[in-house]
Short mmCIF file of C-alpha atoms in Angstrom, two decimals:
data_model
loop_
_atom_site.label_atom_id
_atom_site.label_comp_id
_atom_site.label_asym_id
_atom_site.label_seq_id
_atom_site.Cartn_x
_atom_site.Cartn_y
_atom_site.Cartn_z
CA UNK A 104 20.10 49.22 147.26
CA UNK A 105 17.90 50.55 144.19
CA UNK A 106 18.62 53.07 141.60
CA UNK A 107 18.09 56.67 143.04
CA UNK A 108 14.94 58.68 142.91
CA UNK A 109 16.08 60.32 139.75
CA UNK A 110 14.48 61.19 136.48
CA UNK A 111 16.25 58.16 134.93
CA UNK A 112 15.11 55.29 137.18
CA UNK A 113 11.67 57.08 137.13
CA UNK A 114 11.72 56.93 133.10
CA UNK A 115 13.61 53.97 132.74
CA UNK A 116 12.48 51.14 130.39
CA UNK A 117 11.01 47.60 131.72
CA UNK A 118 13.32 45.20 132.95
CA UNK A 119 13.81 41.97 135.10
CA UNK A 120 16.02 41.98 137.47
CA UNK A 121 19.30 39.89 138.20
CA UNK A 122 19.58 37.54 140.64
CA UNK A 123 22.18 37.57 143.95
CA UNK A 124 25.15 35.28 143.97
CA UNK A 125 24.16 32.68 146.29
CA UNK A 126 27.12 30.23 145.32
CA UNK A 127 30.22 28.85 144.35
CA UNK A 128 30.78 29.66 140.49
CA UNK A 129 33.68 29.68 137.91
CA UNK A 130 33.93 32.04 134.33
CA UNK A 131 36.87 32.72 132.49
CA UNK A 132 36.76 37.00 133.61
CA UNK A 133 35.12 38.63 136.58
CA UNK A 134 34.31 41.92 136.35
CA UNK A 135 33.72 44.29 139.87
CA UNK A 136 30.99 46.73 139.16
CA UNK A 137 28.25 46.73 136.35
CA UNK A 138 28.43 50.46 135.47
CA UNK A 139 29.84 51.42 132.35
CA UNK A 140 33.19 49.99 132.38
CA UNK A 141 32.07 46.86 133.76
CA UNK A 142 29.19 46.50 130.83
CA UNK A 143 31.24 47.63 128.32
CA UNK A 144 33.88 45.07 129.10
CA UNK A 145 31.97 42.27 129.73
CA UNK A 146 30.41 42.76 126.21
CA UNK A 147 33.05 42.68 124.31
CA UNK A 148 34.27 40.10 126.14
CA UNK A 149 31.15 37.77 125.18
CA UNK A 150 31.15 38.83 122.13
CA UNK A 151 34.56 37.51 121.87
CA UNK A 152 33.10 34.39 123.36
CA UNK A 153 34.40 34.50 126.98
CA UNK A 154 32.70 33.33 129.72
CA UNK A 155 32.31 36.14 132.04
CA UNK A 156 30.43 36.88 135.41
CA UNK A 157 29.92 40.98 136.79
CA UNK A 158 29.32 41.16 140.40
CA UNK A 159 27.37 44.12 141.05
CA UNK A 160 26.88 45.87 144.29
CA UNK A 161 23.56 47.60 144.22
CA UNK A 162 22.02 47.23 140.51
CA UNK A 163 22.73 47.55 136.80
CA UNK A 164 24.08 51.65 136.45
CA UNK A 165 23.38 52.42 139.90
CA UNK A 166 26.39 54.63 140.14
CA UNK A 167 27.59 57.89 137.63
CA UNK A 168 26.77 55.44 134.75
CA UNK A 169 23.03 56.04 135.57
CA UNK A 170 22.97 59.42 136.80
CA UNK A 171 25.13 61.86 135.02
CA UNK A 172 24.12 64.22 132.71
CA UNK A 173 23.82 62.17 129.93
CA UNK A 174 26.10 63.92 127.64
CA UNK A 175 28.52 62.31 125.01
CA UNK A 176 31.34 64.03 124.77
CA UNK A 177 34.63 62.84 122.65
CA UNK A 178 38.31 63.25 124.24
CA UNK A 179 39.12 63.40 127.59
CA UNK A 180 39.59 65.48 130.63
CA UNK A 181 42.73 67.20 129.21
CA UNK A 182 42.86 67.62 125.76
CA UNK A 183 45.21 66.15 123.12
CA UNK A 184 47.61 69.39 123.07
CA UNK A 185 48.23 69.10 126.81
CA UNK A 186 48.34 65.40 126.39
CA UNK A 187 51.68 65.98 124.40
CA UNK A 188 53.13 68.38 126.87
CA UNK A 189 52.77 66.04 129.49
CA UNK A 190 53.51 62.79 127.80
CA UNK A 191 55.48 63.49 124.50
CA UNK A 192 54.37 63.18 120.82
CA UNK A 193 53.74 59.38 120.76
CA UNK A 194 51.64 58.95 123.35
CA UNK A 195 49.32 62.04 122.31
CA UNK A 196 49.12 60.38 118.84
CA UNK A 197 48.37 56.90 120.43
CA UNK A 198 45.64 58.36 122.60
CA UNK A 199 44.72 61.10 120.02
CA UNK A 200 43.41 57.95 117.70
CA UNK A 201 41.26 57.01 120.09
CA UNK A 202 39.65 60.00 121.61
CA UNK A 203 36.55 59.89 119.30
CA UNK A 204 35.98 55.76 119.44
CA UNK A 205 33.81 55.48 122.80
CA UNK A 206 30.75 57.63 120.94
CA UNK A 207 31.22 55.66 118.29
CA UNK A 208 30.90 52.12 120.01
CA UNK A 209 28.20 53.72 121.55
CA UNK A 210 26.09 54.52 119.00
CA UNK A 211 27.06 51.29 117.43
CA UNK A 212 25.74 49.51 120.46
CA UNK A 213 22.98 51.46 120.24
CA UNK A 214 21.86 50.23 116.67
CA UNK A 215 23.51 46.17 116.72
CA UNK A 216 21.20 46.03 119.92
CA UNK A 217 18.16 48.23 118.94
CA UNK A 218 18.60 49.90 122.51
CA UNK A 219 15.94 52.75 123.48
CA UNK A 220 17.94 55.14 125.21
CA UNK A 221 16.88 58.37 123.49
CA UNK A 222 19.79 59.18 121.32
CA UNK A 223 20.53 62.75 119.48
CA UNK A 224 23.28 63.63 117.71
CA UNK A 225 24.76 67.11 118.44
CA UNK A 226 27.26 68.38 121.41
CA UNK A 227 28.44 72.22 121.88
CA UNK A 228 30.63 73.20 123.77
CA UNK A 229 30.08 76.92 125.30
CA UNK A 230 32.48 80.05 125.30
CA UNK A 231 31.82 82.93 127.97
CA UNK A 232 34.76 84.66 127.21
CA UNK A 233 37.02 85.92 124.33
CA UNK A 234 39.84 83.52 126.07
CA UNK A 235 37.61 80.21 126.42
CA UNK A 236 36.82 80.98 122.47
CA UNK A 237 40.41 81.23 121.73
CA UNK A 238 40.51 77.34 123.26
CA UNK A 239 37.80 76.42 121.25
CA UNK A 240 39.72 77.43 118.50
CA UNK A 241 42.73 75.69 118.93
CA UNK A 242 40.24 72.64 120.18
CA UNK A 243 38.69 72.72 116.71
CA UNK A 244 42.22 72.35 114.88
CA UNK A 245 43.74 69.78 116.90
CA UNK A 246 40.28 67.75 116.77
CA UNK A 247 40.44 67.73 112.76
CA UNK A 248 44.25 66.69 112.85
CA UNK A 249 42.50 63.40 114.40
CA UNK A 250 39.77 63.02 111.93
CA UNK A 251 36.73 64.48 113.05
CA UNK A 252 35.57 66.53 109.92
CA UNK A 253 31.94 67.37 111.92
CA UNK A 254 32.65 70.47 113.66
CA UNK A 255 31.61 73.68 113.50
CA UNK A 256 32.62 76.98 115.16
CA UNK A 257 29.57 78.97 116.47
CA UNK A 258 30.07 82.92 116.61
CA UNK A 259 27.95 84.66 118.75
CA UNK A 260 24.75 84.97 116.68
CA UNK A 261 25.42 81.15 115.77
CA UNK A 262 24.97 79.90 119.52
CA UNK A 263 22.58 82.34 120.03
CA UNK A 264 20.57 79.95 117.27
CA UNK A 265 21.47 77.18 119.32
CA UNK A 266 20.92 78.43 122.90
CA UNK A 267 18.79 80.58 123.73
CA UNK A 268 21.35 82.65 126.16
CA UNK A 269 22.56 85.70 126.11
CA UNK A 270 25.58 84.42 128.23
CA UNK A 271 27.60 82.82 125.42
CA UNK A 272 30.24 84.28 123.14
CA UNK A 273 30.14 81.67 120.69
CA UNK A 274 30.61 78.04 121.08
CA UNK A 275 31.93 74.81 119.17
CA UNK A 276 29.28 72.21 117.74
CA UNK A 277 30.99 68.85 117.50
CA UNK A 278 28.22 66.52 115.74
CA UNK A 279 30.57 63.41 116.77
CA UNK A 280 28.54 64.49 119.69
CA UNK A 281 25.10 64.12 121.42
CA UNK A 282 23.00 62.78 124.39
CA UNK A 283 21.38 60.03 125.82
CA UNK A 284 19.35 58.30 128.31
CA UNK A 285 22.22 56.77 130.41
CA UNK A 286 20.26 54.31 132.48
CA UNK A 287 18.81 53.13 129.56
CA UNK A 288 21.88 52.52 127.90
CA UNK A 289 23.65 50.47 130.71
CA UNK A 290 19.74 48.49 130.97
CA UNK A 291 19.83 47.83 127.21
CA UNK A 292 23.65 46.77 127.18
CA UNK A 293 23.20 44.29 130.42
CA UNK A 294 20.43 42.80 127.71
CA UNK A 295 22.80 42.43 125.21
CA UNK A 296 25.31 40.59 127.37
CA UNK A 297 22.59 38.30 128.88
CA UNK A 298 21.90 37.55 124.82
CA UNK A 299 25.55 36.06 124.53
CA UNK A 300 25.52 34.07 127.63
CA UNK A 301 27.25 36.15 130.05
CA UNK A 302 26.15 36.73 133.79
CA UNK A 303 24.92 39.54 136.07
CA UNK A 304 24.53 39.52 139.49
CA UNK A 305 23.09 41.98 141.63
CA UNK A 306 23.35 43.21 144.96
CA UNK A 307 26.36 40.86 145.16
CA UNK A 308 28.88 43.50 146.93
CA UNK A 309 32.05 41.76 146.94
CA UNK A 310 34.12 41.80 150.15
CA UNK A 311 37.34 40.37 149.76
CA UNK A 312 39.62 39.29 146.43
CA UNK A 313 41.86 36.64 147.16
CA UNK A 314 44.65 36.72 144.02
CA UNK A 315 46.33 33.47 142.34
CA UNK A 316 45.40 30.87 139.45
CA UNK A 317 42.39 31.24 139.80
CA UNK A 318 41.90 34.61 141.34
CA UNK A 319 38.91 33.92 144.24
CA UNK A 320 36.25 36.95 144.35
CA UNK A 321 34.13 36.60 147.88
CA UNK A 322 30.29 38.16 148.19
CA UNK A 323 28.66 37.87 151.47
CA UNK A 324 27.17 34.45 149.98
CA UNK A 325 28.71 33.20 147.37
CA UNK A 326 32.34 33.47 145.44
CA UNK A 327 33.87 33.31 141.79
CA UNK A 328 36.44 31.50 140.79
CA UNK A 329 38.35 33.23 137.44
CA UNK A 330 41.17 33.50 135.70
CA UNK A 331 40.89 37.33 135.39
CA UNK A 332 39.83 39.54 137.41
CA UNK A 333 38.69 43.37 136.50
CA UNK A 334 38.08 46.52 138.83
CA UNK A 335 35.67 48.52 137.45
CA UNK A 336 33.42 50.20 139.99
CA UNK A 337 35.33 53.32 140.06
CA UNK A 338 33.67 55.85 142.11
CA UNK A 339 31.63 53.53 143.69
CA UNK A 340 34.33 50.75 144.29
CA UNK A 341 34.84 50.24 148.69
CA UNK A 342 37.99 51.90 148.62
CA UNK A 343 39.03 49.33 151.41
CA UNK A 344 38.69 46.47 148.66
CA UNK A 345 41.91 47.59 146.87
CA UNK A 346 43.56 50.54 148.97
CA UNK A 347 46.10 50.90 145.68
CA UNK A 348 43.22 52.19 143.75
CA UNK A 349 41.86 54.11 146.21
CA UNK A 350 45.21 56.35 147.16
CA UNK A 351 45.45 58.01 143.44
CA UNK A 352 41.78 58.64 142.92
CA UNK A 353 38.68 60.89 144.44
CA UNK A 354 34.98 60.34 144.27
CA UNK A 355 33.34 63.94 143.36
CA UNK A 356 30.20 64.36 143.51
CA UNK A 357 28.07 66.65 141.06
CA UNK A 358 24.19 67.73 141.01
CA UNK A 359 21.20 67.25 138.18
CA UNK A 360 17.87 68.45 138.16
CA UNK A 361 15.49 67.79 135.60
CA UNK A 362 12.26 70.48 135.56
CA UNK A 363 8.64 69.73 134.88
CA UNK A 364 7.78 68.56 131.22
CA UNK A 365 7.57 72.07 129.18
CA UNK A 366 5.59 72.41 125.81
CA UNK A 367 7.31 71.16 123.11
CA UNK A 368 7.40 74.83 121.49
CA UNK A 369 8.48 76.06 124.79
CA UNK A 370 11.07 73.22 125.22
CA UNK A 371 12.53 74.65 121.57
CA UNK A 372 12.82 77.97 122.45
CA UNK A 373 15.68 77.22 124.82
CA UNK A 374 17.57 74.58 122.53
CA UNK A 375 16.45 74.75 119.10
CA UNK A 376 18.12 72.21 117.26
CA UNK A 377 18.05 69.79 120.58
CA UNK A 378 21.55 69.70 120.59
CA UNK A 379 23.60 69.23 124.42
CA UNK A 380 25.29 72.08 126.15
CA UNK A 381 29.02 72.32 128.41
CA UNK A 382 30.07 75.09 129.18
CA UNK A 383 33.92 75.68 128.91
CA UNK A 384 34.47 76.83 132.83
CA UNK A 385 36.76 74.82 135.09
CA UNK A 386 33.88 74.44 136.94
CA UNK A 387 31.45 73.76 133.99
CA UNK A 388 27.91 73.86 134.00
CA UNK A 389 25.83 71.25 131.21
CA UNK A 390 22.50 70.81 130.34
CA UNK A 391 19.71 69.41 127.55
CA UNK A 392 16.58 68.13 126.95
CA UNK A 393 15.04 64.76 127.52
CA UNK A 394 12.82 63.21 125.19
CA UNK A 395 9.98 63.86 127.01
CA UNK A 396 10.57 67.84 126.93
CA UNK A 397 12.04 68.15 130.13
CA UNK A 398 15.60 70.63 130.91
CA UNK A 399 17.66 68.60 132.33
CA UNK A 400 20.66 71.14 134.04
CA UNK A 401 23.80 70.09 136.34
CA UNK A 402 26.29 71.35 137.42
CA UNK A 403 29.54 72.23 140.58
CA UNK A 404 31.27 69.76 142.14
CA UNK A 405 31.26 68.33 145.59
CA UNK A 406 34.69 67.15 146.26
CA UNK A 407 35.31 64.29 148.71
CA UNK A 408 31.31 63.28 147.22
CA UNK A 409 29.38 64.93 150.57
CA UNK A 410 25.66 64.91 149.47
CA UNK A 411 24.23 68.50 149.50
CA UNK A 412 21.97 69.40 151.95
CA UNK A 413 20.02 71.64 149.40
CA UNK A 414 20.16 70.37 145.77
CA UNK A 415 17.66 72.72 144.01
CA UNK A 416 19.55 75.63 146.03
CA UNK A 417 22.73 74.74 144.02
CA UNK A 418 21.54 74.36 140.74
CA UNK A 419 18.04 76.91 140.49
CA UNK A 420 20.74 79.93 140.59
CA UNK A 421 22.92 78.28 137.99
CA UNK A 422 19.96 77.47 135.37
CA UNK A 423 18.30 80.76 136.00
CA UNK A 424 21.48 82.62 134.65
CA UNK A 425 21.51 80.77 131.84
CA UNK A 426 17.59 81.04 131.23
CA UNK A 427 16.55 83.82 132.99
CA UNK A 428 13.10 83.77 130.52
CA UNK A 429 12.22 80.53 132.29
CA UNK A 430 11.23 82.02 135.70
CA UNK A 431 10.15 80.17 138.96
CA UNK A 432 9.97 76.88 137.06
CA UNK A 433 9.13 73.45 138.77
CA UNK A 434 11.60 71.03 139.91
CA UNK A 435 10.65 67.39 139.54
CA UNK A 436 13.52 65.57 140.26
CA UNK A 437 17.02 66.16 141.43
CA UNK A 438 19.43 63.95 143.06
CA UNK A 439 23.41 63.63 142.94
CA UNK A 440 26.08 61.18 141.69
CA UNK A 441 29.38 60.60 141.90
CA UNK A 442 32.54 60.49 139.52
CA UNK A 443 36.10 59.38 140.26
CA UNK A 444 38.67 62.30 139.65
CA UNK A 445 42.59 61.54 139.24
CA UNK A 446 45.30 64.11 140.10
CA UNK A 447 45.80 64.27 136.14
CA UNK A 448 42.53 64.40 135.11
CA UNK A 449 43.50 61.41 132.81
CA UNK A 450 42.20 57.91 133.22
CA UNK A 451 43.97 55.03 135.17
CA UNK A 452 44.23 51.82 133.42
CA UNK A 453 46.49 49.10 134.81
CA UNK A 454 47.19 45.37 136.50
CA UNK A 455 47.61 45.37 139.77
CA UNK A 456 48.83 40.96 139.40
CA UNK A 457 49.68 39.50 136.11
CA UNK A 458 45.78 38.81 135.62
CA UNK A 459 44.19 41.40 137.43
CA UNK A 460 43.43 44.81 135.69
CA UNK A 461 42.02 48.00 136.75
CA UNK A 462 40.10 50.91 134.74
CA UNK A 463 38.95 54.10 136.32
CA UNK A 464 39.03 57.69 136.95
CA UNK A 465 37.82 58.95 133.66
CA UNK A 466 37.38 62.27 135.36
CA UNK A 467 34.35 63.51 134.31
CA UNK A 468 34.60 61.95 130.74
CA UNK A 469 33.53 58.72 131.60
CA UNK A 470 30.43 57.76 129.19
CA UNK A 471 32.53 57.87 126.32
CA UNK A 472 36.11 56.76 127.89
CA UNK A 473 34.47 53.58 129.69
CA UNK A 474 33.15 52.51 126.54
CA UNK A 475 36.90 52.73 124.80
CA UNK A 476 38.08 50.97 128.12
CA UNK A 477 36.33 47.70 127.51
CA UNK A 478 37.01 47.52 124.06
CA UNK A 479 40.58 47.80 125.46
CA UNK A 480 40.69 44.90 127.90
CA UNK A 481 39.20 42.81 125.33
CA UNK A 482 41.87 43.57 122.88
CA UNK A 483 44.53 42.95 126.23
CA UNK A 484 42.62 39.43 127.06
CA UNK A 485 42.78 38.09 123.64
CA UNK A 486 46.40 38.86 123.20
CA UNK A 487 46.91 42.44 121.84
CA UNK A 488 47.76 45.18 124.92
CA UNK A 489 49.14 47.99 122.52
CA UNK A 490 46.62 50.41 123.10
CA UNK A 491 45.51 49.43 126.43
CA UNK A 492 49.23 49.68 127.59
CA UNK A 493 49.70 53.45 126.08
CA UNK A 494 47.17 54.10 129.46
CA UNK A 495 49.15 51.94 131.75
CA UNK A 496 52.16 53.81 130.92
CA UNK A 497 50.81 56.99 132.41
CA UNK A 498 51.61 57.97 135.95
CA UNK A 499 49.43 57.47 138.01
CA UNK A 500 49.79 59.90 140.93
CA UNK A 501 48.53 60.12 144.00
CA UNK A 502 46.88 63.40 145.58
CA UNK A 503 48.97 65.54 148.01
CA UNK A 504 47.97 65.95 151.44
CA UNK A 505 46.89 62.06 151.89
CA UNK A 506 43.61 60.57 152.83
CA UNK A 507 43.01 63.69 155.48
CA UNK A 508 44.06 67.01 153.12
CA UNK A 509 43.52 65.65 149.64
CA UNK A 510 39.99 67.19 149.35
CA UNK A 511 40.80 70.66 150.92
CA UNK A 512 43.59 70.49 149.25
CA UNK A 513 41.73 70.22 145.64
CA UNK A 514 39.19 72.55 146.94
CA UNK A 515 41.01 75.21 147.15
CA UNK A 516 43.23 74.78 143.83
CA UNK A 517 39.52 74.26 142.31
CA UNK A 518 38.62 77.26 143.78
CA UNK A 519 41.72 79.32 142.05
CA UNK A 520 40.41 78.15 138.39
CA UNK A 521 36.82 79.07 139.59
CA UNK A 522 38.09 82.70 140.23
CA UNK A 523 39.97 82.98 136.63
CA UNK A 524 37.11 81.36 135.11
CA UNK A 525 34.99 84.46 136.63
CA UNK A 526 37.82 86.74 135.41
CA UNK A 527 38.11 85.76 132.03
CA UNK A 528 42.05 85.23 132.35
#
């Protein structure tokens, strides 16, 4: 399988491809998936100088790491305040200190490797309601109690500067922030790891683990013998590979569209200062501009990850709301990709033997939080699970109604938010 036909794999920079596993290997870590998590962990694992191997199904970011929206966004799917509810006062400071890190070992990877993935600086988040300002609010205080000095509360003239909307009644700019290229990213960080020795193999789905000393990883023709084993293909992991992993997560899928390339003056007049856009709905919509002067808009969720018959028909109404000024414009390219959802919104990090690990379900956070989660396992693999643990110790639950009900189920709780969202309650 190649990358979808998506604005991203059409724009993506040169590179040579990885080769199929066609035998019997050994490395000191295996790693299941070369998306985000996978990448990030195998870097820092050869940059710690272990010998790793990432078995990849299809190619480099061919899942959510190489379609989503792009966006870098700091936290994660619930925020630090219900973090503490849920979990107590420790673990919210634990994970509170380090809900800003994955942008910031991204944009360090970005200049250590010189990678060309089209980085800006500047996120907003989006209020269309007195009550969603009122959590951007209380967003911006608890975010400075962890050390992020760069934010900025937007009234509504200040988004209005920002976005040219009339929809918004203010917004928060958090210049920890920004956007990307994803596929260029995961390309340029596959590079890097090549640079220190470790290895990539493509279209190398793997069909069976076998666990022990050594764990044995089977591909249709060849297998890996390793001391440690990591799952990291989250939505995109065959959910009869590991059925643990599978019963307390949900592939989702979402929709992106990216327009024909506008003037650059015209481009401006939407987004001024180039920054990305959220909005704060349950059901959010996002959306920027590529480098080449292109809006790039997603939004909804598919639960269960069907693939929508109609993709412009989901997303035209959505972007003309926000920019009704823009008019019949062209679609160029639109496809859909999936994320892996948890029941708590919070990401699952674990071992499922003494020396196998899992990372996944960042929920809709997951540029940012997969980039944390391989620092993590390197820090776990070299001795020092602290941090990595404070994950583990969350439950990690598993969605009512089963394999049959679990996506009407979320449906229609989605649907609930959806209607307060309209409501402004």
């Amino acid at each position: 399988m190649n990358h979808v036909e998506s604005y991203y794999a059409a724009t993506a920079n040169p590179h040579d491809a990885w080769p199929a596993l066609q035998e019997s290997i050994q490395c000191d870590v295996c790693i299941i998936g070369a998306g985000f998590t996978g990448l990030s962990s195998a870097l820092f694992l050869t940059e710690a100088g272990y010998d790793v191997v990432v078995l990849e199904a299809a190619r480099v970011g061919f899942g959510a790491s190489g379609r989503n929206g792009g966006q870098v966004v700091n936290s994660y799917s619930r925020d630090i305040d219900v973090i503490q509810q849920r979990y107590g006062t420790d673990v919210a400071r634990m994970l509170g200190s380090m809900m800003f890190e994955g942008a910031d070992i991204i944009r360090d990877r970005i200049d250590r490797y010189a990678i060309a993935c089209d980085y800006r600086p500047g996120g907003i988040f989006a209020a269309l309601n007195a009550r969603q300002m009122g959590h951007l609010r209380r967003q911006k205080a608890l975010w400075q109690s962890y050390g992020n000095t760069q934010l900025t509360l937007l009234d509504e003239a200040g988004i209005q500067r920002e976005v040219a909307t009339g929809r918004y009644v203010g917004g928060l700019l958090d210049e920890r922030g920004g956007h990307l290229h994803p596929l260029n990213l995961a390309l340029g960080e596959a590079e890097a790891i090549r640079r220190h020795g470790g290895r990539i193999y493509e279209h190398s789905a793997v069909s069976a683990v076998i666990y022990g000393t050594p764990n044995v990883v089977k591909t249709a023709q060849g297998e890996v013998r390793a001391q440690y084993v990591i799952f990291a293909g989250n939505a995109y992991l065959a959910p009869q590979l590991e059925p643990r992993l599978a019963a307390k997560s949900m592939p989702c899928g979402s929709q992106v569209i990216t327009t024909e390339p506008l003037s650059a003056d015209a481009a401006l007049s939407l987004l001024p200062n180039n920054r990305c856009v959220e909005d704060c709905n349950y059901l959010l919509d996002y959306f920027r501009l590529t480098a080449d002067n292109r809006l790039l808009y997603g939004g909804g969720v598919i639960y269960g990850a069907r693939d929508p018959a109609d993709i412009d028909a989901l997303v035209r109404p959505k972007l003309r709301k926000t920019f009704p000024q823009i008019g019949n414009i062209r679609f160029n390219h639109h496809w859909s990709g999936n994320f892996l959802l948890t029941l708590s919104r919070m990401p699952q990090f674990g071992r499922l033997e003494n020396n196998v690990y899992y990372m996944q379900g960042d929920s809709g956070h997951g540029v940012t939080c997969t980039h944390l989660a391989g620092k993590l396992i390197a820090e776990t693999l070299r001795g020092d699970a602290e941090r990595f643990d404070v994950f583990a110790s969350l439950p990690h639950l598993p969605f009512p109604g089963g394999r049959r009900f679990k996506v009407p189920l979320t449906a229609m709780g989605a649907a609930w938010y959806a209607l307060r969202d309209r409501l402004g309650v």
